[in-house]
Coordinates of C-alpha atoms in Angstrom, one line a residue:
X5 CA 61.1 161.5 80.0
X6 CA 63.8 159.1 78.5
X7 CA 66.9 160.9 77.4
X8 CA 68.2 160.0 74.1
X9 CA 71.0 157.3 75.8
X10 CA 68.2 156.1 77.2
X11 CA 65.9 156.0 74.2
X12 CA 68.6 153.9 72.1
X13 CA 68.7 151.0 74.6
X14 CA 65.1 150.9 75.1
X15 CA 64.9 150.8 71.1
X16 CA 67.5 148.1 71.1
X17 CA 65.7 146.4 73.9
X18 CA 62.5 146.3 71.3
X19 CA 64.4 145.5 68.7
X20 CA 65.8 142.3 70.2
X21 CA 62.6 141.1 71.3
X22 CA 60.7 141.5 67.5
X23 CA 63.5 140.1 65.1
X24 CA 64.1 136.9 67.5
X25 CA 61.1 135.9 68.4
X26 CA 60.7 133.5 65.9
X27 CA 64.7 132.5 66.5
X28 CA 63.7 131.8 70.0
X29 CA 61.2 129.1 68.4
X30 CA 63.5 127.8 66.2
X31 CA 66.6 127.2 68.0
X32 CA 68.2 123.8 67.2
X33 CA 68.9 121.3 69.8
X34 CA 72.4 121.8 69.5
X35 CA 74.8 118.1 71.2
X36 CA 76.5 120.9 73.6
X37 CA 78.1 119.7 76.9
X38 CA 77.8 120.9 80.4
X39 CA 81.4 122.3 82.6
X40 CA 81.2 122.2 86.5
X41 CA 83.7 122.9 88.9
X42 CA 84.2 119.1 90.9
X43 CA 85.8 119.2 94.2
X44 CA 88.8 116.7 95.4
X45 CA 88.7 115.9 99.0
X46 CA 92.1 117.3 100.4
X47 CA 93.1 118.7 96.5
X48 CA 92.9 121.2 93.8
X49 CA 89.2 121.2 92.1
X50 CA 88.9 119.5 89.2
X51 CA 86.6 120.7 86.1
X52 CA 84.3 118.4 84.2
X53 CA 82.3 118.3 81.1
X54 CA 79.1 116.1 81.2
X55 CA 76.6 115.4 77.9
X56 CA 73.1 117.0 79.2
X57 CA 71.8 113.6 80.6
X58 CA 74.6 113.7 82.7
X59 CA 76.5 110.7 81.2
X60 CA 80.2 111.1 79.1
X61 CA 82.2 112.4 82.2
X62 CA 85.2 113.8 81.5
X63 CA 87.9 116.5 82.5
X64 CA 89.4 119.1 81.4
X65 CA 92.8 119.8 82.4
X66 CA 92.9 123.9 84.3
X67 CA 96.5 124.2 85.2
X68 CA 95.7 125.8 88.9
X69 CA 95.9 125.0 92.2
X70 CA 92.5 126.7 92.4
X71 CA 90.2 128.2 90.5
X72 CA 86.7 129.0 90.0
X73 CA 83.2 130.4 88.0
X74 CA 84.1 129.1 84.7
X75 CA 82.5 130.2 81.4
X76 CA 82.8 129.2 77.6
X77 CA 83.0 131.4 75.0
X78 CA 79.8 130.8 72.5
X79 CA 81.7 129.0 69.7
X80 CA 82.9 126.5 72.7
X81 CA 86.8 126.9 71.9
X82 CA 87.6 129.3 75.1
X83 CA 86.8 128.5 79.1
X84 CA 87.8 131.5 80.7
X85 CA 88.2 130.5 85.0
X86 CA 89.0 132.9 88.2
X87 CA 92.2 132.1 89.8
X88 CA 95.7 133.7 91.7
X89 CA 98.5 134.3 89.0
X90 CA 101.0 131.8 89.3
X91 CA 103.8 134.7 88.9
X92 CA 102.3 136.3 92.0
X93 CA 102.0 133.9 94.7
X94 CA 102.1 136.9 97.5
X95 CA 99.0 138.4 96.0
X96 CA 95.6 138.1 97.1
X97 CA 94.3 139.3 94.2
X98 CA 93.2 136.7 91.7
X99 CA 92.7 137.3 87.4
X100 CA 91.0 135.7 84.6
X101 CA 92.6 133.0 82.7
X102 CA 91.3 131.9 79.4
X103 CA 92.2 127.9 78.4
X104 CA 92.1 127.2 74.4
X105 CA 90.0 123.9 74.6
X106 CA 91.7 123.2 71.1
X107 CA 95.5 123.9 71.5
X108 CA 95.9 124.0 75.6
X109 CA 97.2 127.4 75.6
X110 CA 96.4 129.4 78.2
X111 CA 96.3 133.5 78.1
X112 CA 96.0 136.1 81.1
X113 CA 92.8 138.5 80.4
X114 CA 93.2 140.8 83.4
X115 CA 96.0 142.1 85.5
X116 CA 94.8 143.2 88.3
X117 CA 97.2 143.2 91.5
X118 CA 97.3 144.3 95.0
X119 CA 97.0 148.4 95.4
X120 CA 99.0 149.4 98.9
X121 CA 99.0 152.6 100.1
X122 CA 102.3 153.1 101.9
X123 CA 101.2 155.3 104.0
X124 CA 98.2 154.0 105.6
X125 CA 98.5 150.0 104.6
X126 CA 95.4 150.2 102.9
X127 CA 95.2 147.6 100.5
X128 CA 92.9 147.0 97.3
X129 CA 92.6 143.2 96.4
X130 CA 90.5 142.5 92.9
X131 CA 88.6 139.0 92.7
X132 CA 87.0 139.1 89.5
X133 CA 84.4 136.7 89.3
X134 CA 81.4 137.1 86.8
X135 CA 82.4 137.0 83.2
X136 CA 81.3 136.9 79.8
X137 CA 82.6 136.7 76.6
X138 CA 81.5 138.7 73.4
X139 CA 79.5 136.9 71.1
X140 CA 82.8 137.4 68.8
X141 CA 85.4 136.6 71.7
X142 CA 87.3 139.8 70.9
X143 CA 86.1 141.1 74.7
X144 CA 85.7 140.2 77.6
X145 CA 82.9 141.6 80.4
X146 CA 84.2 141.2 83.8
X147 CA 82.4 142.5 87.6
X148 CA 85.4 142.3 90.2
X149 CA 85.0 143.0 93.7
X150 CA 87.5 145.5 94.8
X151 CA 87.7 144.7 98.9
X152 CA 89.5 147.9 101.0
X153 CA 91.5 147.1 104.0
X154 CA 94.4 146.8 105.3
X155 CA 97.3 144.4 105.0
X156 CA 96.9 142.7 108.4
X157 CA 93.0 142.8 108.5
X158 CA 91.3 141.1 105.9
X159 CA 88.2 140.1 107.4
X160 CA 87.4 144.3 108.1
X161 CA 86.8 145.4 104.2
X162 CA 84.9 148.2 102.5
X163 CA 83.5 146.1 99.5
X164 CA 83.4 147.7 95.6
X165 CA 81.4 146.3 92.6
X166 CA 83.2 147.3 89.6
X167 CA 82.1 146.2 86.2
X168 CA 84.5 146.8 83.0
X169 CA 85.6 145.6 79.7
X170 CA 88.7 143.9 78.7
X171 CA 90.4 143.4 75.4
X172 CA 91.4 139.8 74.7
X173 CA 93.5 140.2 71.5
X174 CA 95.1 144.0 72.5
X175 CA 97.1 145.2 75.2
X176 CA 94.5 148.0 75.4
X177 CA 93.4 149.0 78.9
X178 CA 90.0 148.0 79.7
X179 CA 87.0 149.9 79.8
X180 CA 85.2 151.2 83.4
X181 CA 81.5 150.6 82.7
X182 CA 80.2 151.3 86.3
X183 CA 81.8 151.4 89.6
X184 CA 79.5 151.3 92.1
X185 CA 78.8 154.6 93.3
X186 CA 77.9 153.9 96.6
X187 CA 80.9 151.9 98.0
X188 CA 78.5 150.2 100.9
X189 CA 77.7 146.8 99.9
X190 CA 78.8 143.5 98.5
X191 CA 74.9 142.7 97.0
X192 CA 74.6 146.2 95.4
X193 CA 75.8 144.9 92.0
X194 CA 79.1 142.4 91.3
X195 CA 76.8 139.4 91.4
X196 CA 76.7 138.3 87.3
X197 CA 77.5 139.6 84.1
X198 CA 76.4 138.8 80.7
X199 CA 76.7 139.5 76.8
X200 CA 73.6 139.2 74.8
X201 CA 73.9 136.8 71.4
X202 CA 71.9 139.3 69.4
X203 CA 73.3 143.0 70.1
X204 CA 76.4 144.6 71.7
X205 CA 74.5 144.9 75.3
X206 CA 75.0 143.8 79.0
X207 CA 72.8 142.6 81.2
X208 CA 74.0 143.1 84.8
X209 CA 72.4 144.1 88.5
X210 CA 73.3 147.7 89.9
X211 CA 72.1 149.0 92.8
X212 CA 68.5 149.8 93.3
X213 CA 65.6 152.4 95.6
X214 CA 62.5 151.8 96.2
X215 CA 59.9 153.5 98.4
X216 CA 59.2 151.9 102.2
X217 CA 56.4 152.6 103.7
X218 CA 59.0 154.7 106.1
X219 CA 60.5 156.2 103.3
X220 CA 63.2 154.5 100.8
X221 CA 66.4 154.6 100.1
X222 CA 69.6 153.2 98.1
X223 CA 70.6 149.5 98.6
X224 CA 67.5 148.2 99.5
X225 CA 67.0 146.7 96.4
X226 CA 69.3 145.1 93.3
X227 CA 68.1 145.6 89.5
X228 CA 68.8 143.9 86.4
X229 CA 69.6 146.5 84.0
X230 CA 70.7 146.5 80.0
X231 CA 73.8 148.3 79.4
X232 CA 76.0 149.7 76.8
X233 CA 79.4 148.1 77.0
X234 CA 81.4 151.6 77.1
X235 CA 83.3 153.7 79.5
X236 CA 81.0 155.1 82.0
X237 CA 77.8 153.7 80.5
X238 CA 75.7 153.9 83.5
X239 CA 76.8 157.6 85.1
X240 CA 76.4 158.3 82.0
X241 CA 72.9 156.8 81.6
X242 CA 73.4 154.4 79.3
X243 CA 71.2 151.5 80.5
X244 CA 67.9 150.5 81.2
X245 CA 66.4 148.4 84.1
X246 CA 64.6 145.5 83.1
X247 CA 63.6 143.9 86.4
X248 CA 61.5 145.3 89.4
X249 CA 61.7 144.0 92.6
X250 CA 60.2 145.1 95.8
X251 CA 61.4 146.1 99.4
X252 CA 59.4 147.2 102.0
X253 CA 60.0 148.4 105.9
X254 CA 58.1 149.7 109.0
X255 CA 58.8 150.6 112.1
X256 CA 56.1 150.6 114.5
X257 CA 55.9 150.5 118.3
X258 CA 56.1 147.2 119.1
X259 CA 58.4 144.2 118.4
X260 CA 56.5 142.4 116.6
X261 CA 55.1 145.2 113.4
X262 CA 58.8 146.4 113.3
X263 CA 60.3 144.8 109.6
X264 CA 62.6 145.8 106.8
X265 CA 63.0 143.2 103.9
X266 CA 63.8 143.4 99.9
X267 CA 64.6 141.6 97.2
X268 CA 67.8 141.4 95.0
X269 CA 67.8 140.0 91.6
X270 CA 71.5 138.7 90.5
X271 CA 73.2 136.2 88.5
X272 CA 71.9 137.1 85.1
X273 CA 72.4 134.9 81.8
X274 CA 70.5 135.7 77.8
X275 CA 68.9 133.1 76.7
X276 CA 70.9 131.8 73.0
X277 CA 68.2 134.5 71.4
X278 CA 68.9 136.7 73.5
X279 CA 65.1 137.2 73.8
X280 CA 64.8 136.3 77.8
X281 CA 66.9 137.0 81.1
X282 CA 67.2 134.3 83.3
X283 CA 68.0 135.2 87.2
X284 CA 68.1 134.5 90.8
X285 CA 65.7 136.9 92.9
X286 CA 66.6 136.8 96.7
X287 CA 64.3 137.7 99.3
X288 CA 66.1 139.0 102.3
X289 CA 64.4 140.1 105.2
X290 CA 67.2 141.9 107.1
X291 CA 65.6 142.3 110.9
X292 CA 62.9 143.2 113.0
X293 CA 63.2 145.1 116.4
X294 CA 62.9 142.0 118.4
X295 CA 65.0 140.0 116.0
X296 CA 68.1 141.6 114.6
X297 CA 69.8 138.6 113.2
X298 CA 68.5 138.6 109.0
X299 CA 66.5 135.3 108.2
X300 CA 68.0 133.1 105.5
X301 CA 67.6 133.9 101.9
X302 CA 64.5 132.7 100.2
X303 CA 65.3 132.4 96.6
X304 CA 63.8 132.0 93.4
X305 CA 64.3 131.4 89.7
X306 CA 63.0 133.8 87.1
X307 CA 63.0 134.6 82.9
X308 CA 62.1 138.3 82.2
X309 CA 61.4 138.9 78.4
X310 CA 63.7 141.7 77.7
X311 CA 60.8 143.1 74.8
X312 CA 57.5 143.2 77.4
X313 CA 59.5 142.8 80.4
X314 CA 57.3 139.8 81.7
X315 CA 58.9 138.6 84.9
X316 CA 57.8 134.6 85.5
X317 CA 58.8 132.7 88.0
X318 CA 60.3 129.3 87.1
X319 CA 60.7 127.8 90.2
X320 CA 61.0 128.8 94.3
X321 CA 63.0 127.3 97.0
X322 CA 62.4 126.9 100.5
X323 CA 64.5 129.1 103.0
X324 CA 68.3 128.7 103.0
X325 CA 69.1 127.5 100.0
X326 CA 71.5 129.5 97.8
X327 CA 72.4 129.6 93.8
X328 CA 75.2 131.0 92.4
X329 CA 74.9 130.4 88.9
X330 CA 72.4 129.8 86.5
X331 CA 72.5 128.9 82.7
X332 CA 70.3 128.1 79.5
X333 CA 70.5 124.5 77.3
X334 CA 71.2 125.5 73.7
X335 CA 67.9 125.2 72.7
X336 CA 66.5 127.4 75.3
X337 CA 63.9 124.7 77.1
X338 CA 65.9 124.2 80.2
X339 CA 67.8 125.8 82.9
X340 CA 70.8 124.5 85.2
X341 CA 71.8 126.3 88.1
X342 CA 73.6 125.0 91.4
X343 CA 72.2 124.8 95.0
X344 CA 73.3 124.4 98.2
X345 CA 72.6 125.5 102.2
X346 CA 73.3 128.7 102.4
X347 CA 76.2 129.5 104.3
X348 CA 76.0 132.0 107.7
X349 CA 78.5 134.1 109.3
X350 CA 78.7 136.3 112.7
X351 CA 76.6 138.9 111.8
X352 CA 73.7 136.4 109.5
X353 CA 73.7 134.9 105.9
X354 CA 76.4 135.1 103.4
X355 CA 76.6 135.3 100.0
X356 CA 77.4 131.8 99.2
X357 CA 76.7 128.2 100.1
X358 CA 78.5 125.5 101.6
X359 CA 80.5 123.9 99.4
X360 CA 79.9 120.0 100.4
X361 CA 75.8 120.4 100.0
X362 CA 76.3 122.3 96.6
X363 CA 74.6 120.0 93.7
X364 CA 73.7 121.1 90.2
X365 CA 70.1 120.9 88.6
X366 CA 68.5 121.1 85.7
X367 CA 64.8 122.6 85.4
X368 CA 62.6 123.0 82.1
X369 CA 61.7 126.9 81.7
X370 CA 57.9 126.1 82.6
X371 CA 59.1 124.9 85.6
X372 CA 58.6 121.6 85.4
X373 CA 61.2 118.7 85.6
X374 CA 63.1 119.8 88.1
X375 CA 65.7 117.0 88.9
X376 CA 69.3 116.8 90.3
X377 CA 72.1 116.1 87.9
X378 CA 75.4 116.2 90.2
X379 CA 75.7 116.2 93.6
X380 CA 78.9 116.1 96.0
X381 CA 80.0 119.7 95.8
X382 CA 79.3 119.6 92.3
X383 CA 79.3 123.6 91.6
X384 CA 79.5 126.5 88.9
X385 CA 77.6 124.8 85.5
X386 CA 78.3 126.2 82.5
X387 CA 76.2 124.9 79.3
X388 CA 78.8 125.1 76.4
X389 CA 76.2 126.7 73.5
X390 CA 77.9 124.5 70.7
X391 CA 79.8 121.0 71.0
X392 CA 83.0 121.6 72.8
X393 CA 85.8 120.3 70.8
X394 CA 87.1 116.6 71.6
X395 CA 89.4 116.3 74.8
X396 CA 93.4 117.1 73.8
X397 CA 95.7 114.2 74.1
X398 CA 97.4 113.9 77.6
X399 CA 100.9 114.8 77.6
X400 CA 103.5 114.9 79.7
X401 CA 105.2 118.5 80.7
X402 CA 107.2 120.6 82.8
X403 CA 110.3 118.9 83.5
X404 CA 111.4 119.2 87.3
X405 CA 114.2 117.1 89.0
X406 CA 116.2 118.1 92.5
X407 CA 119.3 116.1 93.6
X408 CA 123.0 115.9 94.5
X409 CA 125.0 117.9 91.9
X410 CA 128.3 116.5 91.2
X411 CA 131.5 116.3 88.6
X412 CA 132.4 114.1 85.9
X413 CA 129.4 111.4 85.4
X414 CA 127.6 112.6 88.4
X415 CA 126.2 116.5 87.3
X416 CA 122.6 116.3 86.8
X417 CA 121.3 115.6 83.3
X418 CA 117.4 116.6 82.6
X419 CA 116.3 115.2 79.1
X420 CA 113.0 116.2 77.6
X421 CA 111.2 115.4 74.4
X422 CA 109.5 118.4 72.0
X423 CA 106.2 116.9 69.9
X424 CA 103.9 118.3 67.9
X425 CA 103.4 120.1 65.0
X426 CA 105.6 123.3 66.0
X427 CA 107.9 124.8 67.5
X428 CA 108.1 125.2 71.4
X429 CA 109.2 128.2 73.3
X430 CA 110.8 126.4 76.6
X431 CA 112.2 128.2 79.3
X432 CA 115.3 126.2 80.9
X433 CA 116.3 127.0 84.5
X434 CA 119.2 125.5 87.0
X435 CA 118.1 126.9 90.4
X436 CA 120.6 126.5 93.4
X437 CA 121.1 129.3 95.9
X438 CA 117.5 129.9 96.2
X439 CA 117.3 125.9 97.5
X440 CA 118.5 127.3 100.8
X441 CA 115.2 129.4 101.4
X442 CA 113.3 126.1 101.4
X443 CA 115.2 124.8 104.0
X444 CA 117.5 122.0 101.9
X445 CA 121.1 121.7 103.4
X446 CA 124.0 122.1 101.1
X447 CA 122.4 124.2 97.8
X448 CA 124.6 124.1 94.7
X449 CA 126.0 127.8 95.3
X450 CA 126.5 128.5 91.5
X451 CA 125.2 126.7 89.0
X452 CA 126.0 126.5 85.0
X453 CA 123.7 125.2 82.6
X454 CA 123.9 123.7 79.1
X455 CA 120.6 122.8 76.5
X456 CA 122.1 119.9 74.0
X457 CA 120.1 118.8 71.0
X458 CA 119.9 115.2 70.1
X459 CA 123.3 115.2 69.0
X460 CA 124.9 116.2 71.9
X461 CA 126.0 119.9 70.3
X462 CA 125.4 122.4 72.9
X463 CA 122.8 125.0 71.6
X464 CA 123.2 127.4 74.6
X465 CA 124.5 128.4 77.6
X466 CA 124.4 130.2 80.6
X467 CA 126.4 130.7 83.7
X468 CA 124.0 133.9 85.7
X469 CA 120.7 134.6 84.1
X470 CA 121.2 138.5 84.1
X471 CA 123.9 138.2 82.3
X472 CA 122.5 137.1 79.2
X473 CA 118.4 137.6 77.6
X474 CA 117.4 139.1 80.9
X475 CA 114.5 140.7 79.5
X476 CA 113.3 137.4 77.8
X477 CA 114.2 135.6 80.9
X478 CA 111.9 138.3 83.1
X479 CA 109.2 138.3 80.0
X480 CA 108.2 134.4 81.1
X481 CA 107.1 135.8 84.6
X482 CA 109.6 133.1 86.2
X483 CA 113.0 134.3 86.4
X484 CA 115.4 132.8 89.0
X485 CA 115.1 134.5 92.5
X486 CA 119.2 134.3 92.8
X487 CA 121.2 136.6 90.2
X488 CA 124.0 132.9 90.7
X489 CA 120.9 130.8 88.5
X490 CA 120.7 130.2 85.3
X491 CA 118.2 130.1 82.7
X492 CA 117.7 130.3 78.9
X493 CA 114.9 130.8 76.8
X494 CA 114.9 129.0 73.3
X495 CA 112.3 128.3 70.7
X496 CA 112.7 124.5 70.1
X497 CA 111.8 122.5 66.9
X498 CA 110.4 119.0 67.4
X499 CA 112.8 116.7 69.1
X500 CA 115.2 115.2 72.2
X501 CA 117.2 117.9 74.1
X502 CA 119.1 117.2 77.3
X503 CA 119.9 120.2 80.2
X504 CA 123.1 119.9 81.9
X505 CA 123.7 121.1 85.2
X506 CA 127.4 121.7 86.7
X507 CA 128.7 123.5 89.6
X508 CA 131.1 126.5 88.5
X509 CA 134.4 125.7 89.3
X510 CA 133.7 122.1 90.3
X511 CA 131.2 123.2 93.1
X512 CA 129.2 120.6 94.2
X513 CA 125.7 121.0 96.0
X514 CA 121.9 119.9 95.7
X515 CA 120.8 121.6 92.2
X516 CA 117.2 121.8 90.7
X517 CA 116.8 121.8 86.5
X518 CA 113.3 122.7 85.0
X519 CA 112.0 123.3 81.9
X520 CA 108.9 125.1 81.0
X521 CA 106.8 125.2 78.1
X522 CA 106.2 128.6 77.4
X523 CA 103.0 128.4 74.3
X524 CA 100.6 125.9 73.5
X525 CA 101.7 125.1 69.8
X526 CA 104.1 122.0 70.7
X527 CA 104.3 119.8 73.8
X528 CA 107.2 118.3 76.6
X529 CA 107.2 114.7 77.1
X530 CA 109.1 111.4 77.8
X531 CA 110.8 113.2 81.0
X532 CA 114.1 112.0 82.1
X533 CA 116.7 112.8 84.5
X534 CA 120.1 111.6 85.6
X535 CA 122.2 112.6 88.4
X536 CA 123.6 111.4 91.9
X537 CA 121.5 109.7 94.5
X538 CA 122.4 110.4 97.9
X539 CA 120.1 110.3 101.1
X540 CA 118.2 112.6 102.8
X541 CA 118.0 116.1 100.8
X542 CA 119.9 114.2 98.4
X543 CA 118.2 112.1 97.1
X544 CA 116.7 112.0 93.3
X545 CA 113.2 113.9 92.8
X546 CA 111.8 114.0 89.4
X547 CA 108.8 115.7 88.7
X548 CA 106.1 116.0 85.8
X549 CA 102.6 117.4 84.9
X550 CA 99.9 115.2 83.3
X551 CA 98.3 118.2 80.8
X552 CA 95.6 118.6 78.9
X553 CA 93.9 115.6 80.2
X554 CA 90.2 115.5 79.1
X555 CA 90.8 111.7 80.1
X556 CA 92.7 110.1 82.7
X557 CA 96.5 108.5 80.9
X558 CA 98.7 105.6 81.1
X559 CA 102.0 106.6 82.2
X560 CA 105.0 104.3 82.8
X561 CA 107.9 105.7 85.8
X562 CA 111.2 103.9 85.8
X563 CA 114.3 104.0 88.2
X564 CA 117.0 102.8 86.6
X565 CA 121.1 102.2 87.8
X566 CA 122.7 98.8 86.8
X567 CA 121.9 98.8 83.4
X568 CA 123.3 102.6 82.8
X569 CA 125.9 102.4 80.6
X570 CA 129.7 103.3 81.3
X571 CA 128.9 104.8 84.6
X572 CA 130.9 103.4 86.8
X573 CA 129.5 104.5 90.2
X574 CA 125.7 103.4 89.1
X575 CA 123.1 102.8 91.7
X576 CA 123.1 98.8 92.6
X577 CA 119.3 98.4 93.4
X578 CA 117.2 101.3 92.9
X579 CA 113.4 101.8 94.5
X580 CA 110.9 104.5 93.0
X581 CA 108.0 106.1 94.4
X582 CA 105.2 108.0 93.1
X583 CA 103.6 111.0 94.8
X584 CA 100.5 112.9 93.6
X585 CA 100.4 117.1 93.9
X586 CA 99.3 116.7 97.6
X587 CA 102.2 114.9 98.3
X588 CA 100.3 111.6 98.8
X589 CA 101.9 108.4 97.9
X590 CA 100.1 106.7 94.9
X591 CA 102.6 103.5 94.3
X592 CA 105.8 102.2 95.4
X593 CA 108.2 99.4 93.6
X594 CA 111.5 98.1 94.7
X595 CA 112.1 94.9 91.8
X596 CA 109.7 95.7 88.6
X597 CA 109.3 92.0 87.8
X598 CA 107.8 91.5 91.4
X599 CA 104.7 93.6 90.8
X600 CA 103.0 94.6 87.2
X601 CA 105.4 92.3 85.0
X602 CA 102.7 91.8 82.4
X603 CA 101.7 95.5 82.6
X604 CA 105.5 96.6 82.6
X605 CA 106.4 94.0 79.4
X606 CA 103.3 95.4 77.6
X607 CA 104.4 98.8 77.3
X608 CA 107.6 97.9 75.6
X609 CA 110.2 99.7 77.3
X610 CA 110.6 97.1 80.6
X611 CA 113.9 97.8 82.5
X612 CA 116.8 95.9 81.4
X613 CA 117.8 94.8 85.2
X614 CA 115.8 92.8 87.4
X615 CA 116.7 95.1 90.6
X616 CA 115.6 98.3 88.5
X617 CA 112.1 100.0 89.2
X618 CA 109.1 100.6 87.1
X619 CA 105.3 101.6 87.8
X620 CA 102.7 102.0 85.1
X621 CA 99.5 103.8 86.8
X622 CA 96.7 105.9 85.2
X623 CA 96.8 109.7 85.8
X624 CA 94.1 112.1 85.8
X625 CA 95.6 115.8 85.3
X626 CA 97.8 117.2 87.6
X627 CA 101.0 117.2 89.3
X628 CA 102.9 113.9 90.1
X629 CA 106.7 113.6 91.8
X630 CA 109.1 110.6 91.4
X631 CA 110.8 109.9 94.0
X632 CA 114.3 107.4 94.0
X633 CA 116.3 105.9 96.7
X634 CA 119.0 103.9 96.7
X635 CA 117.8 100.4 98.6
X636 CA 119.2 100.2 102.2
X637 CA 120.6 103.6 102.0
X638 CA 122.8 103.3 99.1
X639 CA 124.1 106.1 96.4
X640 CA 125.3 106.1 93.2
X641 CA 124.4 107.5 89.6
X642 CA 120.4 107.1 88.8
X643 CA 117.8 108.1 85.6
X644 CA 114.3 108.4 86.5
X645 CA 112.2 108.5 83.8
X646 CA 108.0 108.9 82.8
X647 CA 106.8 108.1 79.6
X648 CA 103.3 108.6 78.3
X649 CA 102.0 105.4 76.8
X650 CA 98.6 107.0 74.6

């Protein structure tokens, strides 16, 4: 007997197929693109975008040290990824962030954090992997894993899948659609979710049961289900099973006739019109009496028709292959997926592949034309339903310079330029005492901060950050960690600005000046910082970020000393090094005419003194550091600059 709530979904399932079958045949071939995660040797992963034939490889800037499970919104304007929250560096829980592919703006879509029981030490961590935008982008369906364990033992945890719906444009609490009632496994739901493009319904895996010859029970299979995206939908029966995997088991008198096996369906993805669902089926041979370690999985890709429930196998693979993600081409004729060698642990096969073995393959929906599109660890393919917007122009952003702060001409002066069509909300910080926590000796004990406009007028000042704008600074999620440090939040129109850091009452020491852009309506560019270059921890260290680089960008970095006008103690002979985000040396220069003379002159901003240094480099998105020292350990006032040449 079908209950009223189940009947509603059953009718919905039938109507999807009846209305959209013709649409399935007429879906146009769109000029969409494929996004995927490409690991970098010894560094952070990168997001790439390619055409359907593998051509046109461009990077998409993702501003996180590590991230995973990318998915595009259906209109191609948003990219959602799972990453650690930079504002919560000491927590294990991850969150979902969306990145606008048209403006570069970043929004946090979930707000998970570690939950600690102070009496027992039990901690709940959240890892939201699979996710799906609603067709209108107003909601985000998320399957998160809740790992429950202790603070000092992450390896002995209970895993609980939880399906939630988060609202993307409001602060409303998420809807908890389902929590795995068994609390007893990592494969009983949680591995996949998608939102129908044709109706307000989700497809997701849930724990299922089946009848063994020796008696069945929960957890032997994972089924796919159409689910109403509402609170408590599963426990209220507002779901409809659409796949029917099998399991079997028998315990005989001899070792050879004892077995237990089950099939698990996961990674579902609706076809472009909602008529079909592609998914992965894993055959798992758990154990026999003579073999207590499970065998590697045998995986296959299937498509189920949501109206007729006809289940068609597209491709099958040799034992030991593992797939994490499947997606459709926009015209519904192909499937893209990642596949690699299944990883194993002490207890047998794991639910992931060995990263370096993973490749991205494409197959036609009728099972023909299987071929590799990308190798070398490329993973997590996501096929945009529409053409992605052009890559954003690369930028330089987020000034960060550390050096010795003196007095008079030797104070720390950081310059930055706001560009773009609108104002930019910016936080500027002057850091000193907390540098001691990083092992820096002689840190500035009490910094004072001024922000000047292009005319030299002071537009804001601060001594101790809690004395003014405390709430606004806390809201940025990057307040200073020491009460004596200074910070200013200011909305700035496009133009040139200068941040000046001094020591209170003439104090001196190593300080750090930073400027962070807090929104995506305009950009920071052309970083420059002037100050006293000494030795050891007190050399000049200037940091900048190449932002929004869908393509590499050309940058010139300069170290200026002798030509500084009116500065009596200018650094006589600066040397320059450029390092990447991992600290590796990219390039170095002493006297700019000795290397790259013609390239530097071609920038239009060559140094005016032969002893000054400069480098021209083509840089991908990421963090970079320019280090200025005096040749033969000399000291003096210098200027470090980075210009975007595009």
